[in-house]
Amino acid sequence: MFRTKSVEQSIRDTEEPEHGLRKSLSALDLTVFGVGVIIGTGIFVLTGQVAKETAGPATALAFVAAGVVCALAALCYAEFASTVPVAGSAYTFAYASLGELVAWIIGWDLVLEFALGTAVVAVGWSGYVRSLMDNVDWTMPEVLSGPDVAEGFGFDILAFALVLVLTVILVVGMKLSARVTSVVVAIKVGVVLMVIIAGLFFIKAENYKPFIPPAEKQEAGGGWDAPLVQLMFGYEPTNFGVMGIFTAASIVFFAFIGFDVVATAAEETKLPQRDMPRGILGSLLICTVLYVAVSLVVTGMQHYSELSISAPLADAFKATGHPFYAGLISFGAAVGLTTVCMILLLGQTRVFFAMSRDGLLPRFFSKTHPRFRTPYRPTILLGVVIAIIAGFTSIEELATLVNIGTLFAFVVVALGVLVLRRTQPDLPRAFRTPLVPLLPILSVAASVWLMLNLPVETWARFGGWMVLGVIVYFVYGRSHSRMAKEGR
């Protein structure tokens, strides 16, 4: 259960003609992928919502705090992705350092994280598109608008179609995916920059007072909806005040989810030792700066207490008498979610492919397309399954599972850096995480703290999925593993 797969063996696996992926990505492609998946509805919705309810204008500091947590994990990811340039991200890293069972658990976790993330984002994209259609008096029939809209049976045809189209793009090749992503990310970042620049002209200094509002105790809660940290330690999270910034950081962390997906493309990168650290850290830095700028603009345009919950940035422009920018924001959000959906689906298929190549899932799924050199079998399977989930299911309650899954991956990767430094100190490392062991330990502590701020219900669902994964491992994965068959 705790046998490890050497880095050398992992790299040799990528050289097999039928099981290797085409190397076509550059540092710029990776950075674009990172920006493409990180910037989603969070920048248009979450900023104002958190400002009104949790941190006020100090939401900018909450984004900085969440960005620091992600940066700690990103430094660990950068070392692993440049040292072990193999598809699978945290799954592959865990296999090389912590053992097969831990690798299976984190792979199983990532399968859930990326699948739910893709479906949730597709449903969100459908909502924005329907909103834009309503603006020009085009109305989708309720029966084709999904279960969240229809009173009885509902199928979200737009979400279903989006996932299928993106599946075809991913099957055709990574370079095409990178080109599509580059165009869409350019549009999305352009909209964000336009909103920031336009908003600067409507900022009023008095709206920033007080920058850190006085602390308020959150309404008493308990049971399934209560944060785990509250039940364990009696800690009472606060809104506003200094501690409110950290409470807000645990919420706005959702907006950063996705940068770890860049690591899943390590095997398809031309110079992973150089370009993986640049792609991971570069995309995270760009998005943190944009998030901070947007939060300062929205809280400067309108006092935090007057911000709306559903569409705070758009409504702030409406309040200043500029509805054009509100429509522009909706357009930017709809365009932006396209790349988020595609890159999450990309991450899902690469993890599934890596687990299949190791024999932990059926080897049938590890053969690449003879022409496109992409893992077309898992891409088609997962694309169809996720499209159906997105079409038929209302999955808002499951969205927090994406967050806890990401944080769990952060913990595993940070621990993996510590273990691999001790077990293989002489392994060539193009990028080295600084201040080891201090920085990985801080990464583990910060990730665990944010996990403890999630509801008990989320922990219960996550635990159930993990238990199911362990059962599948002992029933199938352990006996079919290539390591087991090779007697290692």
XYZ file of C-alpha atoms in Angstrom:
488
model
C 0.000 0.000 0.000
C 2.907 2.349 0.621
C 5.135 1.355 -2.297
C 6.361 4.391 -4.190
C 6.910 4.821 -7.908
C 10.333 6.263 -8.653
C 10.643 9.536 -10.510
C 12.724 7.781 -13.165
C 10.008 5.163 -13.735
C 7.324 7.852 -13.959
C 9.305 9.656 -16.647
C 9.985 6.405 -18.559
C 6.233 5.750 -18.685
C 5.755 8.983 -20.618
C 8.082 7.706 -23.352
C 5.886 4.733 -24.285
C 4.461 5.411 -27.796
C 0.888 4.380 -26.966
C 0.793 5.990 -23.522
C 2.736 9.239 -23.983
C 1.325 12.727 -24.549
C 2.505 15.270 -27.120
C 4.706 18.068 -25.749
C 3.439 21.337 -27.201
C 2.984 23.863 -24.367
C 5.184 26.838 -23.447
C 5.437 28.961 -20.297
C 3.025 31.470 -21.878
C 0.507 28.695 -22.626
C 0.697 27.518 -19.007
C 0.268 31.048 -17.646
C -2.741 31.566 -19.908
C -4.215 28.255 -18.714
C -3.712 29.362 -15.099
C -5.322 32.774 -15.605
C -8.061 31.145 -17.649
C -9.108 28.748 -14.906
C -8.635 31.037 -11.883
C -10.589 34.061 -13.086
C -14.277 33.139 -13.115
C -17.405 34.414 -11.443
C -15.430 35.040 -8.256
C -13.978 38.287 -9.530
C -17.411 39.599 -10.566
C -19.557 38.317 -7.688
C -17.555 37.151 -4.684
C -15.642 40.408 -4.189
C -18.681 42.530 -3.450
C -20.525 39.817 -1.543
C -17.660 39.335 0.917
C -17.142 43.090 1.220
C -20.753 43.602 2.277
C -21.058 40.671 4.669
C -17.603 39.910 6.045
C -14.704 42.336 5.566
C -15.772 45.686 4.094
C -13.080 47.489 2.061
C -10.504 45.206 3.754
C -11.646 42.498 1.319
C -8.521 43.489 -0.628
C -6.446 42.257 2.333
C -8.496 39.031 2.408
C -7.525 38.410 -1.215
C -3.896 39.000 -0.301
C -4.173 36.520 2.601
C -5.808 33.883 0.400
C -3.204 34.540 -2.275
C -0.412 33.938 0.265
C -1.948 30.561 1.197
C -2.079 29.641 -2.481
C 1.463 30.930 -3.032
C 2.793 28.624 -0.299
C 1.154 25.680 -2.050
C 2.218 26.959 -5.482
C 5.901 26.909 -4.502
C 5.528 23.244 -3.503
C 3.662 22.456 -6.727
C 6.369 24.205 -8.747
C 9.130 22.008 -7.274
C 7.206 18.801 -7.908
C 5.945 19.728 -11.375
C 9.465 20.622 -12.567
C 11.040 17.549 -10.915
C 8.347 15.027 -11.909
C 7.018 16.385 -15.256
C 4.299 13.746 -15.583
C 0.514 14.046 -16.031
C -1.539 13.712 -12.865
C -0.500 16.642 -10.677
C -0.836 15.864 -6.951
C -1.626 12.202 -7.695
C 1.705 11.658 -9.462
C 3.595 13.647 -6.824
C 2.076 11.560 -4.016
C 2.940 8.304 -5.821
C 6.593 9.365 -5.966
C 6.822 10.378 -2.309
C 4.041 9.115 -0.016
C 3.061 5.778 -1.557
C 0.391 4.116 -3.674
C -2.541 4.268 -1.242
C -2.049 7.989 -0.570
C -1.661 8.563 -4.319
C -4.903 6.714 -4.984
C -6.736 8.721 -2.326
C -5.560 12.051 -3.721
C -6.302 10.906 -7.288
C -9.797 9.876 -6.228
C -10.165 13.268 -4.549
C -9.061 15.126 -7.699
C -11.498 13.143 -9.852
C -14.328 14.432 -7.661
C -12.924 17.962 -7.457
C -12.507 18.484 -11.192
C -15.714 16.664 -12.199
C -17.922 18.675 -9.854
C -16.017 21.852 -10.660
C -16.600 21.393 -14.393
C -20.310 20.674 -13.934
C -20.864 23.573 -11.521
C -19.080 26.025 -13.809
C -21.020 24.794 -16.860
C -24.306 25.411 -15.059
C -23.091 28.883 -14.025
C -22.081 29.656 -17.608
C -25.535 28.609 -18.792
C -27.118 31.051 -16.347
C -25.044 33.975 -17.636
C -25.805 33.120 -21.267
C -29.536 32.940 -20.544
C -29.282 36.337 -18.846
C -27.608 37.821 -21.915
C -30.272 36.224 -24.130
C -33.000 37.795 -22.006
C -31.457 41.204 -22.623
C -32.244 40.830 -26.326
C -35.657 39.204 -25.705
C -34.529 35.641 -26.470
C -35.942 33.340 -23.829
C -35.006 29.695 -23.376
C -37.932 27.329 -22.671
C -37.999 26.411 -18.973
C -37.777 22.709 -19.753
C -34.387 23.348 -21.438
C -33.098 25.715 -18.743
C -32.244 23.137 -16.089
C -33.735 22.006 -12.776
C -32.906 25.323 -11.084
C -35.328 27.148 -13.406
C -37.969 24.610 -14.432
C -40.722 23.811 -11.941
C -40.914 20.156 -12.980
C -38.554 18.291 -15.283
C -35.707 20.433 -16.554
C -32.628 19.762 -18.671
C -29.912 22.422 -19.022
C -29.231 22.099 -22.729
C -26.683 24.948 -22.775
C -24.506 23.440 -20.025
C -24.743 20.025 -21.680
C -23.730 21.406 -25.086
C -20.840 23.454 -23.668
C -19.188 20.428 -22.039
C -19.557 18.358 -25.220
C -18.017 21.081 -27.409
C -15.086 21.481 -25.005
C -14.641 17.709 -24.979
C -14.187 17.727 -28.762
C -11.616 20.551 -28.505
C -9.607 18.631 -25.885
C -9.670 15.447 -27.982
C -8.346 17.276 -31.055
C -5.255 18.494 -29.204
C -3.637 20.582 -26.493
C -2.310 23.201 -28.919
C -5.830 23.914 -30.182
C -6.994 24.060 -26.567
C -4.218 26.542 -25.789
C -5.160 28.732 -28.773
C -8.849 28.787 -27.856
C -7.934 29.533 -24.248
C -5.583 32.356 -25.271
C -8.284 34.131 -27.265
C -10.919 33.755 -24.555
C -8.535 34.763 -21.743
C -7.506 37.866 -23.708
C -11.177 38.882 -23.952
C -11.801 38.098 -20.290
C -8.771 39.979 -18.956
C -9.586 42.863 -21.287
C -13.071 43.117 -19.763
C -11.625 42.992 -16.238
C -9.078 45.722 -16.993
C -11.764 47.878 -18.648
C -13.963 47.525 -15.574
C -11.071 48.444 -13.266
C -10.060 51.489 -15.307
C -13.648 52.695 -15.732
C -14.375 52.170 -12.041
C -11.430 54.341 -11.013
C -13.353 57.415 -12.229
C -16.275 56.688 -9.866
C -14.348 56.001 -6.647
C -15.188 58.165 -3.637
C -12.655 58.263 -0.796
C -15.378 58.353 1.890
C -16.546 54.883 0.829
C -13.313 53.432 2.235
C -14.130 54.650 5.756
C -13.733 52.617 7.853
C -11.324 50.459 5.853
C -11.545 47.733 8.514
C -15.070 47.983 9.998
C -15.627 47.154 13.707
C -15.861 43.433 14.462
C -19.275 41.769 14.718
C -20.011 38.251 15.947
C -21.557 36.015 13.324
C -25.077 34.809 13.943
C -25.059 31.714 16.114
C -25.208 28.513 14.111
C -24.688 24.849 14.718
C -25.137 21.375 13.398
C -24.335 20.528 9.806
C -24.023 24.143 8.670
C -21.508 25.165 11.345
C -17.782 25.401 10.508
C -15.890 22.394 11.851
C -13.520 24.673 13.764
C -16.476 26.037 15.733
C -17.566 22.592 16.910
C -14.016 21.423 17.652
C -12.601 24.412 19.496
C -15.575 26.632 20.273
C -14.060 29.288 18.009
C -16.634 31.855 16.924
C -15.865 33.353 13.495
C -16.422 37.095 13.251
C -17.542 39.414 10.506
C -15.437 42.532 9.981
C -12.564 43.509 12.247
C -9.081 42.029 11.850
C -10.296 38.433 12.310
C -13.017 39.111 9.769
C -10.282 39.476 7.158
C -9.213 35.875 7.775
C -12.832 34.699 7.779
C -13.211 36.440 4.426
C -9.988 34.807 3.196
C -11.507 31.351 3.741
C -14.418 32.450 1.526
C -12.559 34.260 -1.264
C -10.175 31.299 -1.459
C -12.868 29.812 -3.737
C -11.889 32.408 -6.325
C -8.307 31.047 -6.506
C -9.241 27.420 -7.107
C -7.704 26.117 -10.281
C -4.060 27.166 -10.410
C -3.088 23.617 -9.418
C -4.668 22.415 -12.678
C -1.629 23.858 -14.467
C 0.464 21.081 -12.898
C -1.649 18.414 -14.638
C -0.224 19.594 -17.992
C 3.424 19.050 -16.981
C 3.840 16.078 -19.336
C 2.636 18.153 -22.301
C 5.084 21.004 -21.660
C 8.141 21.439 -23.901
C 10.506 22.517 -21.096
C 8.715 21.601 -17.860
C 11.755 22.151 -15.636
C 11.814 25.815 -16.615
C 8.253 26.580 -17.653
C 6.120 24.858 -14.965
C 7.271 27.173 -12.127
C 6.801 30.191 -14.383
C 3.293 29.136 -15.400
C 2.095 28.264 -11.901
C 3.559 31.261 -10.049
C 2.976 33.734 -12.895
C -0.728 32.982 -13.258
C -1.251 33.154 -9.492
C 0.494 36.553 -9.248
C -1.498 38.042 -12.145
C -4.831 36.894 -10.724
C -4.051 38.101 -7.191
C -3.266 41.595 -8.508
C -6.499 41.663 -10.543
C -8.587 40.446 -7.574
C -7.149 43.098 -5.250
C -7.713 45.829 -7.857
C -11.340 44.806 -8.476
C -12.118 44.637 -4.741
C -10.693 48.138 -4.207
C -12.706 49.483 -7.135
C -16.052 47.991 -6.085
C -15.744 49.124 -2.450
C -14.629 52.573 -3.625
C -17.545 53.010 -6.024
C -20.214 52.146 -3.470
C -20.121 51.896 0.329
C -19.729 48.264 1.325
C -22.979 48.298 3.289
C -24.937 49.219 0.136
C -23.474 46.597 -2.204
C -25.843 43.997 -3.674
C -25.308 40.283 -3.115
C -26.194 38.763 -6.487
C -24.232 41.054 -8.823
C -22.372 43.651 -6.749
C -19.934 44.910 -9.365
C -22.558 45.205 -12.094
C -25.022 46.883 -9.732
C -22.341 49.313 -8.531
C -22.017 50.586 -12.091
C -25.807 50.790 -12.392
C -25.885 52.851 -9.177
C -23.464 55.327 -10.746
C -25.660 55.576 -13.852
C -23.587 53.420 -16.218
C -25.592 50.264 -17.061
C -23.419 49.591 -20.136
C -20.640 48.320 -17.899
C -23.091 46.014 -16.123
C -23.805 44.275 -19.434
C -20.078 44.173 -20.170
C -19.461 42.415 -16.846
C -22.087 39.771 -17.624
C -20.462 39.222 -21.013
C -17.012 38.926 -19.423
C -18.283 36.429 -16.865
C -19.931 34.266 -19.528
C -16.816 34.281 -21.718
C -14.562 33.675 -18.739
C -16.421 30.620 -17.524
C -15.828 28.916 -20.871
C -12.102 28.568 -20.178
C -12.670 27.664 -16.523
C -14.860 24.772 -17.629
C -12.434 23.574 -20.295
C -9.336 23.631 -18.090
C -11.067 21.856 -15.213
C -12.121 19.169 -17.695
C -8.520 19.039 -18.917
C -7.274 18.457 -15.366
C -9.879 15.758 -14.762
C -8.920 13.752 -17.840
C -5.162 13.972 -17.151
C -5.513 12.662 -13.601
C -7.779 9.835 -14.807
C -5.280 9.056 -17.590
C -2.327 8.916 -15.173
C -4.191 6.593 -12.778
C -5.130 4.345 -15.702
C -1.542 4.217 -16.969
C -0.471 3.002 -13.518
C -3.127 0.257 -13.586
C -5.153 1.679 -10.680
C -7.969 2.217 -13.188
C -8.515 0.048 -16.313
C -5.544 0.353 -18.712
C -8.039 0.702 -21.578
C -8.215 4.421 -20.771
C -4.460 5.049 -20.952
C -4.004 4.723 -24.723
C -3.543 7.989 -26.559
C -5.064 8.926 -29.929
C -2.756 7.778 -32.775
C -2.977 11.159 -34.504
C -3.673 13.778 -31.836
C -1.665 12.075 -29.030
C -4.348 13.017 -26.486
C -6.027 10.720 -23.913
C -9.185 10.595 -26.005
C -10.886 7.655 -24.290
C -11.122 9.155 -20.775
C -11.789 12.583 -22.303
C -14.837 11.306 -24.197
C -16.104 9.201 -21.279
C -15.746 11.923 -18.674
C -16.975 14.641 -21.032
C -20.238 12.787 -21.708
C -20.754 11.904 -18.023
C -20.090 15.460 -16.823
C -22.297 16.904 -19.597
C -25.182 14.727 -18.382
C -24.542 15.718 -14.749
C -24.493 19.402 -15.717
C -27.706 19.005 -17.720
C -29.788 17.139 -15.169
C -28.441 18.063 -11.750
C -28.740 21.042 -9.449
C -25.389 20.821 -7.698
C -24.949 24.107 -5.831
C -24.690 22.277 -2.494
C -21.807 20.167 -3.804
C -19.734 23.163 -4.902
C -17.914 23.384 -1.552
C -16.593 19.857 -2.153
C -14.443 21.385 -4.875
C -12.857 23.646 -2.268
C -12.128 20.983 0.347
C -10.725 18.707 -2.352
C -8.318 21.410 -3.498
C -7.105 22.143 0.027
C -6.598 18.437 0.691
C -4.422 18.267 -2.444
C -2.403 21.247 -1.161
C -1.698 19.384 2.092
C -0.569 16.217 0.294
C 1.753 18.092 -2.085
C 3.402 20.054 0.745
C 3.973 16.852 2.731
C 5.291 15.198 -0.432
C 7.964 17.889 -0.809
C 9.167 17.208 2.748
C 9.250 13.434 2.231
C 10.981 13.519 -1.167
C 13.623 15.954 0.118
C 14.458 13.406 2.835
C 14.175 10.177 0.793
C 15.811 11.459 -2.416
C 17.944 14.479 -1.460
C 20.162 14.138 -4.560
C 17.300 14.113 -7.071
C 17.858 16.818 -9.737
C 15.510 19.726 -9.020
C 15.199 22.528 -11.561
C 13.175 24.535 -9.044
C 13.552 24.204 -5.274
C 10.907 25.326 -2.806
C 12.642 27.868 -0.521
C 12.848 27.626 3.278
C 12.221 23.879 3.547
C 10.889 22.554 5.922
C 9.365 25.828 7.195
C 7.458 26.822 4.043
C 5.785 23.414 3.401
C 4.801 23.217 7.076
C 3.234 26.678 6.839
C 1.422 25.564 3.679
C -0.040 22.531 5.483
C -1.096 24.642 8.476
C -2.733 27.350 6.338
C -4.603 24.813 4.182
C -5.837 22.856 7.203
C -7.055 26.069 8.833
C -9.137 26.970 5.767
C -10.486 23.405 5.643
C -11.601 23.681 9.276
C -13.623 26.777 8.360
C -15.782 24.692 5.994
C -19.163 23.289 7.162
C -19.449 19.921 8.897
C -21.777 18.794 6.087
C -18.988 19.303 3.550
C -16.610 17.238 5.680
C -19.178 14.434 5.933
C -19.687 14.273 2.167
C -15.966 14.423 1.540
C -15.376 11.635 4.065
C -18.010 9.467 2.392
C -16.369 9.892 -1.016
C -12.952 9.030 0.460
C -14.315 5.867 2.112
C -15.799 4.794 -1.224
C -12.420 5.435 -2.850
C -10.569 3.242 -0.336
C -13.046 0.415 -1.017
C -12.502 0.715 -4.786
C -8.731 0.639 -4.242
C -8.792 -2.599 -2.262
C -11.337 -4.236 -4.575
C -9.640 -3.279 -7.881
C -6.678 -0.900 -7.785
C -4.346 -2.724 -5.407
C -4.350 -6.014 -7.357
C -4.273 -4.417 -10.835
C -1.533 -1.894 -10.096
C 1.448 -2.097 -12.462
C 3.712 -1.871 -9.431
C 2.050 -4.978 -7.972
C 2.326 -6.908 -11.240
C 6.013 -6.015 -11.505
C 6.579 -7.307 -7.974
C 7.449 -3.957 -6.448
